[in-house]
Coordinates of N, CA, C and O in Angstrom, one line a residue:
M6 N -23.0 5.6 5.7 CA -23.2 6.5 6.9 C -23.1 7.8 6.4 O -22.1 8.3 5.8
S7 N -23.9 8.7 7.0 CA -23.8 10.0 6.5 C -22.8 10.8 7.3 O -22.3 10.2 8.5
N8 N -22.3 12.2 7.0 CA -21.5 12.6 7.9 C -22.2 13.0 9.1 O -21.3 12.7 10.1
L9 N -23.1 13.2 9.2 CA -23.8 13.4 10.5 C -23.5 12.3 11.4 O -23.1 12.4 12.6
E10 N -23.8 11.6 10.9 CA -23.6 10.1 12.0 C -22.2 9.8 12.2 O -22.1 9.3 13.6
K11 N -21.3 10.1 11.3 CA -20.0 9.9 11.6 C -19.5 10.7 12.6 O -18.8 10.4 13.7
K12 N -19.7 12.2 12.7 CA -19.7 13.0 13.7 C -20.2 12.5 15.0 O -19.8 12.8 15.8
V13 N -21.5 12.1 15.0 CA -22.2 11.6 16.2 C -21.3 10.5 16.8 O -20.9 10.4 18.1
N14 N -21.0 9.5 16.2 CA -19.9 8.3 16.5 C -18.9 9.0 17.2 O -18.3 8.3 18.1
L15 N -17.9 9.9 16.2 CA -17.0 10.4 16.7 C -17.1 11.0 18.1 O -16.2 10.8 19.1
L16 N -17.9 11.8 18.3 CA -18.5 12.4 19.6 C -18.6 11.4 20.7 O -18.2 11.5 21.9
V17 N -19.3 10.3 20.4 CA -19.6 9.1 21.4 C -18.4 8.8 21.8 O -18.0 8.4 23.0
E18 N -17.5 8.2 20.8 CA -16.2 7.6 21.0 C -15.5 8.3 22.0 O -14.5 8.0 22.7
L19 N -15.4 9.7 21.5 CA -14.6 10.6 22.2 C -15.2 10.7 23.7 O -14.1 10.7 24.6
A20 N -16.5 10.8 23.9 CA -16.6 11.0 25.3 C -16.6 9.5 26.1 O -16.3 9.3 27.3
L21 N -16.5 8.3 25.4 CA -16.1 6.9 26.1 C -14.6 6.8 26.3 O -14.1 5.6 27.0
A22 N -13.9 7.5 25.3 CA -12.1 7.1 25.3 C -11.8 7.3 26.7 O -12.2 8.4 27.7
D23 N -11.1 6.4 27.1 CA -10.3 6.6 28.5 C -9.0 6.6 28.7 O -8.4 7.4 29.5
D24 N -8.2 6.9 27.5 CA -6.6 7.4 27.5 C -6.6 8.5 26.7 O -7.4 8.8 25.9
N25 N -5.6 9.6 27.1 CA -5.2 10.6 26.3 C -5.0 10.4 24.7 O -5.4 11.4 24.1
T26 N -4.1 9.4 24.7 CA -3.9 9.2 23.1 C -4.7 9.2 22.4 O -5.2 9.8 21.3
S27 N -6.1 8.2 22.7 CA -7.2 7.7 21.8 C -8.0 9.0 21.8 O -8.7 9.3 20.7
R28 N -8.0 9.9 23.1 CA -8.8 11.3 22.9 C -8.6 12.2 22.2 O -9.2 12.9 21.2
E29 N -7.1 12.4 21.7 CA -6.6 13.2 21.0 C -6.8 12.8 19.5 O -7.1 14.0 18.7
E30 N -6.3 11.7 19.0 CA -6.7 11.1 17.8 C -8.1 11.5 17.5 O -8.5 11.8 16.4
L31 N -9.3 11.0 18.2 CA -10.6 11.4 18.1 C -10.8 12.9 18.0 O -11.5 13.0 17.2
K32 N -10.2 13.9 18.8 CA -10.4 15.0 18.7 C -9.9 15.7 17.1 O -10.8 16.3 16.5
R33 N -9.0 15.1 16.8 CA -8.2 15.5 15.5 C -9.1 15.0 14.2 O -9.3 15.6 13.3
A34 N -9.8 13.7 14.4 CA -10.6 13.2 13.7 C -11.8 14.2 13.8 O -12.6 14.3 12.4
L35 N -12.4 14.3 14.7 CA -13.7 15.1 14.8 C -13.4 16.3 14.1 O -14.3 16.9 13.3
R36 N -12.2 17.3 14.1 CA -12.2 18.2 13.7 C -12.1 18.4 12.5 O -12.6 19.1 11.5
A37 N -11.5 17.4 11.8 CA -11.3 17.1 10.3 C -12.7 17.0 9.7 O -13.0 17.4 8.8
Q38 N -13.7 16.1 10.5 CA -14.9 15.7 10.0 C -15.7 17.0 10.0 O -16.3 17.5 9.0
L39 N -15.4 18.1 11.1 CA -16.2 19.4 11.1 C -15.7 20.1 10.1 O -16.5 21.0 9.4
E40 N -14.4 20.2 9.6 CA -13.9 20.9 8.5 C -14.3 20.2 7.3 O -14.0 20.9 6.2
G41 N -14.8 19.1 7.0 CA -15.4 18.5 5.6 C -14.3 17.8 5.2 O -14.1 17.5 4.1
E42 N -13.2 17.2 5.8 CA -12.1 16.4 5.2 C -11.9 15.4 6.1 O -11.9 15.4 7.4
D43 N -11.5 14.1 5.8 CA -10.9 13.2 6.5 C -9.4 12.7 6.2 O -9.3 12.1 5.2
P44 N -8.8 13.2 7.1 CA -7.2 13.1 6.8 C -6.8 11.8 6.7 O -6.0 11.3 5.9
I45 N -7.2 10.8 7.3 CA -6.7 9.4 7.2 C -7.1 8.7 5.7 O -6.2 8.3 5.1
V46 N -8.3 9.0 5.5 CA -8.5 8.4 4.0 C -8.3 9.3 3.1 O -7.7 8.6 2.1
D47 N -7.9 10.6 3.0 CA -7.1 11.4 2.2 C -5.9 10.9 1.9 O -5.3 10.6 0.9
K48 N -5.0 10.6 3.2 CA -3.5 10.3 3.3 C -3.6 8.7 2.3 O -2.7 8.4 1.7
D49 N -4.6 8.0 2.8 CA -4.6 6.6 2.1 C -4.5 6.5 0.5 O -4.2 5.9 -0.2
S50 N -5.5 7.5 0.1 CA -5.9 7.6 -1.3 C -4.6 8.2 -1.9 O -4.6 7.9 -3.1
R51 N -4.0 8.8 -1.4 CA -2.8 9.6 -2.0 C -1.8 8.6 -1.9 O -0.8 8.7 -2.9
L52 N -1.4 7.7 -1.0 CA -0.5 6.8 -1.1 C -0.9 5.7 -2.2 O -0.1 5.3 -3.2
Q53 N -2.3 5.6 -2.5 CA -2.5 4.3 -3.6 C -2.4 5.1 -4.9 O -2.3 4.4 -5.7
E54 N -2.6 6.3 -5.0 CA -2.4 7.3 -6.2 C -0.8 7.2 -6.6 O -0.5 6.8 -7.6
A55 N 0.0 7.2 -5.3 CA 1.4 7.1 -5.6 C 1.9 5.8 -6.0 O 2.9 5.5 -6.8
V56 N 1.3 5.1 -5.4 CA 1.8 3.4 -5.9 C 1.3 3.1 -7.2 O 1.8 2.4 -8.0
N57 N 0.0 3.6 -7.5 CA -0.3 3.3 -8.9 C 0.7 3.8 -9.9 O 0.9 3.4 -11.1
V58 N 1.4 5.1 -9.6 CA 2.1 5.7 -10.5 C 3.5 5.1 -10.7 O 4.0 5.0 -11.8
L59 N 3.9 4.5 -9.5 CA 5.0 3.7 -9.5 C 5.0 2.6 -10.3 O 5.9 2.2 -11.0
L60 N 3.9 2.0 -10.3 CA 3.6 0.6 -11.0 C 3.6 1.0 -12.5 O 4.1 0.1 -13.5
Q61 N 2.6 2.0 -12.6 CA 2.4 2.3 -14.4 C 4.0 2.6 -14.9 O 4.5 2.0 -15.9
R62 N 4.9 3.4 -14.1 CA 6.4 3.8 -14.6 C 7.2 2.2 -14.6 O 7.8 2.3 -15.4
A63 N 6.8 1.5 -13.8 CA 7.4 0.1 -13.9 C 7.0 -0.8 -15.0 O 7.6 -1.9 -15.1
G64 N 6.1 -0.5 -15.6 CA 5.6 -1.4 -16.7 C 4.3 -2.3 -16.5 O 4.4 -3.2 -16.9
V65 N 4.0 -2.3 -15.2 CA 3.0 -3.0 -15.0 C 1.6 -2.3 -15.3 O 1.0 -1.6 -14.6
P66 N 0.8 -3.0 -16.1 CA -0.3 -2.6 -16.5 C -1.6 -2.6 -15.8 O -1.5 -3.8 -14.9
C67 N -2.6 -1.7 -15.6 CA -3.4 -1.6 -14.7 C -4.4 -2.6 -14.9 O -5.3 -3.1 -14.1
G68 N -4.6 -3.4 -16.0 CA -5.6 -4.3 -16.5 C -5.3 -5.7 -15.7 O -6.1 -6.4 -15.7
L69 N -4.1 -5.8 -15.3 CA -3.6 -7.3 -14.7 C -4.4 -7.2 -13.3 O -4.4 -6.2 -12.5
T70 N -5.0 -8.4 -12.9 CA -5.4 -8.7 -11.6 C -4.4 -8.5 -10.7 O -4.5 -7.8 -9.5
G71 N -3.2 -8.7 -11.0 CA -1.9 -8.6 -10.0 C -1.7 -7.3 -9.8 O -1.0 -7.2 -8.8
H72 N -2.1 -6.6 -10.8 CA -1.7 -5.1 -10.4 C -2.4 -4.7 -9.3 O -2.1 -3.8 -8.3
D73 N -3.7 -4.9 -9.1 CA -4.6 -4.7 -7.9 C -4.0 -5.2 -6.9 O -4.0 -4.7 -5.5
Y74 N -3.6 -6.5 -6.7 CA -2.9 -7.0 -5.7 C -1.5 -6.4 -4.9 O -1.4 -6.1 -4.0
L75 N -0.8 -5.9 -6.2 CA 0.4 -5.0 -6.0 C 0.0 -3.9 -5.1 O 0.6 -3.5 -4.2
V76 N -0.8 -3.2 -5.6 CA -1.2 -1.9 -5.0 C -1.5 -2.1 -3.5 O -1.4 -1.4 -3.0
T77 N -2.4 -3.3 -3.3 CA -2.6 -3.2 -1.9 C -1.7 -3.9 -1.2 O -1.1 -3.4 0.2
A78 N -0.7 -4.8 -1.7 CA 0.5 -5.2 -1.1 C 1.5 -4.2 -0.7 O 1.9 -3.8 0.1
I79 N 1.6 -3.4 -1.9 CA 2.7 -2.2 -1.5 C 2.0 -1.1 -0.4 O 2.9 -0.8 0.7
C80 N 0.9 -0.6 -0.6 CA 0.2 0.1 0.6 C 0.5 -0.5 1.7 O 1.0 0.2 2.9
E81 N 0.1 -1.6 2.0 CA 0.6 -2.3 3.3 C 1.6 -2.7 3.7 O 2.2 -2.5 5.0
A82 N 2.7 -2.6 2.7 CA 4.2 -2.9 3.1 C 4.6 -1.4 3.7 O 5.4 -1.5 4.2
V83 N 4.0 -0.5 3.0 CA 4.6 0.8 3.5 C 4.1 1.1 5.0 O 5.0 1.6 5.7
K84 N 3.0 0.7 4.8 CA 2.4 0.9 6.3 C 2.9 0.2 7.4 O 3.1 0.5 8.8
N85 N 3.5 -1.1 7.0 CA 4.0 -2.3 8.1 C 5.1 -3.2 7.7 O 4.5 -3.9 6.7
R86 N 6.2 -2.7 7.6 CA 7.2 -3.4 7.0 C 7.4 -4.8 7.3 O 8.1 -5.7 6.7
A87 N 7.0 -5.2 8.6 CA 7.0 -6.6 9.2 C 6.3 -7.5 8.3 O 6.7 -8.7 8.4
L88 N 5.3 -7.2 7.6 CA 4.5 -7.8 6.9 C 5.4 -8.7 5.8 O 5.0 -9.9 5.3
L89 N 6.6 -8.0 5.4 CA 7.4 -8.6 4.0 C 8.3 -10.0 4.8 O 8.4 -10.5 4.0
R90 N 8.3 -10.0 6.0 CA 9.2 -10.8 6.6 C 8.5 -12.3 6.2 O 9.3 -13.2 6.4
N91 N 7.1 -12.4 6.2 CA 6.7 -13.8 6.0 C 5.7 -13.8 4.8 O 4.2 -13.4 5.3
M92 N 6.0 -13.5 3.9 CA 5.0 -13.7 2.8 C 4.1 -14.8 2.7 O 2.9 -14.5 2.4
T93 N 4.6 -16.0 2.7 CA 3.8 -17.2 2.4 C 2.8 -17.4 3.8 O 1.7 -17.7 3.6
G94 N 3.4 -17.1 4.9 CA 2.6 -17.4 5.7 C 1.6 -16.5 6.5 O 0.7 -16.6 7.0
Q95 N 2.1 -15.3 6.0 CA 1.1 -14.1 6.7 C 0.6 -13.2 5.6 O -0.6 -12.9 5.5
F96 N 1.6 -12.7 4.5 CA 1.0 -11.6 3.8 C 0.1 -12.3 2.5 O -0.8 -11.3 2.6
Y97 N 0.6 -13.1 2.1 CA -0.2 -13.6 1.0 C -1.6 -14.3 1.5 O -2.7 -13.8 0.9
P98 N -1.9 -14.8 2.8 CA -3.0 -15.2 3.2 C -4.0 -14.0 3.9 O -5.2 -13.7 3.8
Y99 N -3.3 -12.9 4.0 CA -3.9 -11.5 4.3 C -4.5 -11.1 3.2 O -5.9 -10.8 3.2
L100 N -3.4 -11.0 2.1 CA -4.1 -10.5 0.8 C -5.2 -11.3 0.2 O -6.3 -10.9 -0.4
A101 N -5.3 -12.6 0.4 CA -6.2 -13.7 0.0 C -7.5 -13.4 0.8 O -8.9 -13.3 -0.2
K102 N -7.6 -12.7 2.0 CA -8.7 -12.5 2.7 C -9.2 -11.5 2.1 O -10.5 -11.3 2.2
V103 N -8.5 -10.5 2.2 CA -8.9 -9.1 1.7 C -9.8 -9.1 0.1 O -10.7 -8.5 -0.1
F104 N -9.0 -10.1 -0.7 CA -9.7 -10.3 -2.2 C -10.5 -11.5 -2.4 O -10.8 -12.0 -3.5
N105 N -10.7 -12.3 -1.4 CA -11.3 -13.5 -1.0 C -11.2 -14.2 -2.3 O -11.7 -14.7 -3.2
T106 N -10.0 -14.5 -2.4 CA -9.3 -15.7 -3.0 C -8.5 -16.4 -2.3 O -8.1 -16.6 -1.0
T107 N -7.4 -17.1 -3.1 CA -6.6 -18.3 -2.3 C -4.9 -17.3 -2.2 O -4.8 -16.7 -3.1
P108 N -4.2 -17.7 -1.3 CA -2.9 -17.3 -1.3 C -2.1 -17.7 -2.6 O -1.4 -17.0 -3.0
N109 N -2.2 -18.9 -3.1 CA -1.5 -19.4 -4.2 C -1.7 -18.6 -5.2 O -1.2 -17.9 -6.3
G110 N -3.4 -18.0 -5.6 CA -3.8 -17.3 -6.7 C -3.2 -16.0 -6.4 O -2.6 -15.3 -7.6
I111 N -3.0 -15.3 -5.3 CA -2.3 -13.9 -4.9 C -0.9 -14.0 -5.5 O -0.4 -13.3 -6.0
E112 N 0.0 -15.1 -4.9 CA 1.2 -15.2 -5.4 C 1.5 -15.4 -7.0 O 2.3 -14.5 -7.7
R113 N 0.8 -16.1 -7.3 CA 0.7 -16.2 -9.0 C 0.6 -15.0 -9.9 O 1.0 -14.6 -10.9
C114 N -0.6 -14.3 -9.2 CA -1.2 -13.1 -10.1 C 0.1 -11.9 -9.9 O 0.5 -11.2 -10.7
I115 N 0.8 -11.9 -8.7 CA 1.7 -10.9 -8.2 C 2.9 -11.2 -9.2 O 3.5 -10.4 -9.9
R116 N 3.6 -12.6 -9.3 CA 4.4 -13.0 -9.9 C 4.3 -12.7 -11.4 O 5.3 -12.2 -12.0
H117 N 3.0 -12.8 -12.1 CA 3.1 -12.1 -13.5 C 3.0 -11.0 -13.7 O 3.7 -10.4 -14.6
A118 N 2.3 -10.3 -12.7 CA 2.6 -8.8 -12.9 C 4.1 -8.3 -12.9 O 4.3 -7.6 -13.7
V119 N 4.7 -8.9 -11.8 CA 6.2 -8.5 -11.7 C 7.0 -9.1 -13.3 O 7.7 -8.1 -13.8
E120 N 6.7 -10.1 -13.4 CA 7.2 -10.6 -15.1 C 7.0 -9.7 -16.0 O 7.6 -9.3 -17.1
T121 N 5.6 -9.1 -16.3 CA 5.1 -8.3 -17.0 C 5.7 -7.1 -17.0 O 6.4 -6.4 -18.1
G122 N 5.8 -6.6 -15.9 CA 6.7 -5.1 -15.8 C 7.9 -5.2 -16.0 O 8.7 -4.2 -16.7
W123 N 8.6 -6.2 -15.6 CA 10.1 -6.5 -15.9 C 10.4 -6.6 -17.5 O 11.6 -6.0 -18.0
T124 N 9.6 -7.2 -17.9 CA 9.8 -7.0 -19.7 C 9.3 -6.1 -20.2 O 10.0 -5.9 -21.3
R125 N 8.5 -5.7 -19.9 CA 7.5 -4.4 -20.6 C 8.3 -3.1 -20.0 O 8.2 -1.9 -21.0
G126 N 8.8 -2.9 -19.0 CA 8.7 -1.9 -18.4 C 10.3 -0.8 -19.0 O 11.0 -1.6 -19.7
D127 N 10.6 0.3 -18.9 CA 11.4 1.2 -19.3 C 13.0 0.8 -18.4 O 12.5 0.9 -17.2
M128 N 13.7 0.2 -18.9 CA 14.8 -0.2 -18.3 C 15.5 1.0 -17.2 O 16.0 0.5 -16.2
T129 N 15.6 2.2 -17.9 CA 16.1 3.1 -17.0 C 15.2 3.5 -16.1 O 15.5 3.6 -14.9
L130 N 14.0 3.4 -16.1 CA 13.0 3.4 -14.8 C 13.3 2.5 -13.9 O 13.3 2.5 -12.6
I131 N 13.2 1.2 -14.3 CA 13.6 0.2 -13.6 C 14.9 0.2 -12.7 O 14.9 -0.2 -11.4
Y132 N 15.9 0.5 -13.5 CA 17.0 0.7 -12.7 C 17.1 1.8 -11.7 O 17.5 1.7 -10.7
E133 N 16.2 3.0 -12.2 CA 16.1 3.9 -10.7 C 15.3 3.4 -9.7 O 15.8 3.8 -8.6
Y134 N 14.4 2.6 -9.6 CA 13.7 1.9 -8.7 C 14.7 0.9 -8.3 O 14.7 0.8 -7.0
F135 N 15.3 0.0 -8.9 CA 16.0 -1.2 -8.3 C 17.5 -1.0 -8.1 O 17.9 -1.9 -7.6
G136 N 17.9 -0.1 -8.9 CA 19.4 0.0 -8.7 C 20.2 -1.3 -9.2 O 19.9 -2.1 -10.3
N137 N 21.2 -1.6 -8.5 CA 22.2 -2.6 -8.7 C 21.6 -4.0 -8.1 O 22.0 -4.9 -7.9
T138 N 20.1 -3.7 -7.5 CA 19.6 -5.1 -6.7 C 19.4 -6.3 -7.4 O 19.7 -7.3 -7.0
V139 N 19.1 -5.9 -8.5 CA 18.6 -7.1 -9.8 C 19.2 -6.7 -11.2 O 19.2 -5.5 -11.2
S140 N 19.6 -7.8 -11.7 CA 20.2 -7.5 -13.0 C 19.1 -7.7 -14.1 O 18.6 -9.2 -13.9
H141 N 19.0 -7.2 -15.1 CA 17.9 -7.4 -16.1 C 18.2 -8.7 -16.8 O 17.3 -9.3 -17.3
T142 N 19.6 -9.1 -16.9 CA 20.0 -10.1 -17.9 C 19.9 -11.3 -16.9 O 19.8 -12.3 -17.5
K143 N 20.2 -11.5 -15.6 CA 19.8 -12.3 -14.8 C 18.7 -13.0 -14.5 O 18.3 -13.9 -15.0
A144 N 17.8 -12.0 -14.0 CA 16.4 -12.5 -13.6 C 15.5 -11.2 -13.2 O 16.2 -10.5 -12.8
K145 N 14.2 -11.6 -13.1 CA 13.1 -10.6 -12.4 C 13.6 -10.5 -10.9 O 14.2 -11.6 -10.4
P146 N 13.0 -9.5 -10.0 CA 12.9 -9.7 -8.8 C 12.0 -10.5 -8.3 O 11.0 -10.9 -9.0
T147 N 12.2 -11.2 -7.1 CA 11.1 -11.9 -6.5 C 10.2 -11.1 -6.0 O 9.9 -9.9 -6.2
N148 N 8.9 -11.6 -5.9 CA 7.8 -10.7 -5.5 C 8.0 -9.9 -4.3 O 7.9 -8.8 -4.2
R149 N 8.8 -10.2 -3.4 CA 9.2 -9.5 -1.8 C 10.0 -8.6 -2.4 O 9.9 -7.5 -1.9
E150 N 11.2 -8.7 -3.3 CA 12.2 -7.7 -3.6 C 11.3 -6.5 -4.4 O 11.6 -5.5 -4.2
F151 N 10.5 -7.1 -5.4 CA 9.6 -6.1 -6.1 C 8.6 -5.2 -5.0 O 8.7 -3.6 -5.2
I152 N 8.0 -5.9 -4.2 CA 6.9 -5.1 -3.2 C 7.8 -4.2 -2.3 O 7.7 -2.7 -2.1
A153 N 9.1 -4.9 -1.9 CA 9.8 -4.1 -0.9 C 10.5 -2.6 -1.5 O 10.4 -1.8 -0.9
Q154 N 11.1 -2.9 -2.7 CA 11.8 -1.9 -3.4 C 10.7 -0.3 -3.9 O 10.8 0.7 -3.4
L155 N 9.4 -1.0 -4.4 CA 8.5 -0.1 -4.5 C 7.6 0.5 -3.1 O 7.5 1.6 -3.1
A156 N 7.7 0.0 -2.0 CA 7.3 0.2 -0.7 C 8.0 1.6 -0.5 O 7.7 2.3 0.0
N157 N 9.6 1.1 -0.7 CA 10.6 2.2 -0.2 C 10.4 3.6 -0.9 O 10.3 4.5 0.0
H158 N 10.2 3.4 -2.3 CA 9.8 4.5 -2.9 C 8.5 5.4 -2.5 O 8.4 6.4 -2.4
A159 N 7.2 4.4 -2.5 CA 6.3 4.9 -1.9 C 6.3 5.4 -0.6 O 5.5 6.6 -0.2
R160 N 7.0 4.7 0.2 CA 7.0 5.5 1.6 C 7.7 6.7 1.7 O 7.0 7.6 2.5
K161 N 8.4 7.1 0.9 CA 8.9 8.8 0.5 C 7.8 9.6 0.5 O 7.7 11.0 1.2
C162 N 7.1 9.2 -0.3 CA 5.9 10.0 -0.9 C 4.9 10.2 0.4 O 4.4 11.2 0.6
W163 N 4.3 9.0 0.9 CA 3.4 9.0 1.9 C 3.8 9.8 3.3 O 3.0 10.2 3.8
E164 N 5.1 9.8 3.7 CA 5.3 10.2 4.9 C 5.4 11.9 4.6 O 5.5 12.5 5.6
E165 N 5.6 12.1 3.4 CA 5.6 13.9 3.2 C 4.1 14.2 3.4 O 3.8 15.5 3.6
F166 N 3.2 13.6 3.3 CA 1.7 13.8 3.5 C 1.4 14.3 4.7 O 1.9 13.9 5.9

């Protein structure tokens, strides 16, 4: 879709919007389009960049399939904390639908990525992220703990945008 089409669609939505909240959001989006930037896409891409840096520092190589799943999982957890409450029933199926795979495959690849990061990562950085929540000598964090902790760090960056 071209920029002109996007602007026309936003104008049509603005004309059809019935409540003030959606009208204001559409006006902001239209202003951003007219100025040549899309703040929502820009904010989301900056969040993904921040999450990639966090994962790299945590020792999770970007070549792993689980890395891609973790980026999406952490970004979604930043935006909606409630997703972490039901990993197997809601979060893994959601990610499976996004990546066109199975929930079991998502869980397994994320677990492998967490294990890899936990064994390869710099322990001082891991301690910075996880503090006393998980002991390196005991075991790696669960998928939920790993995603939640990195989402908390990424949320700080995201809220600044």
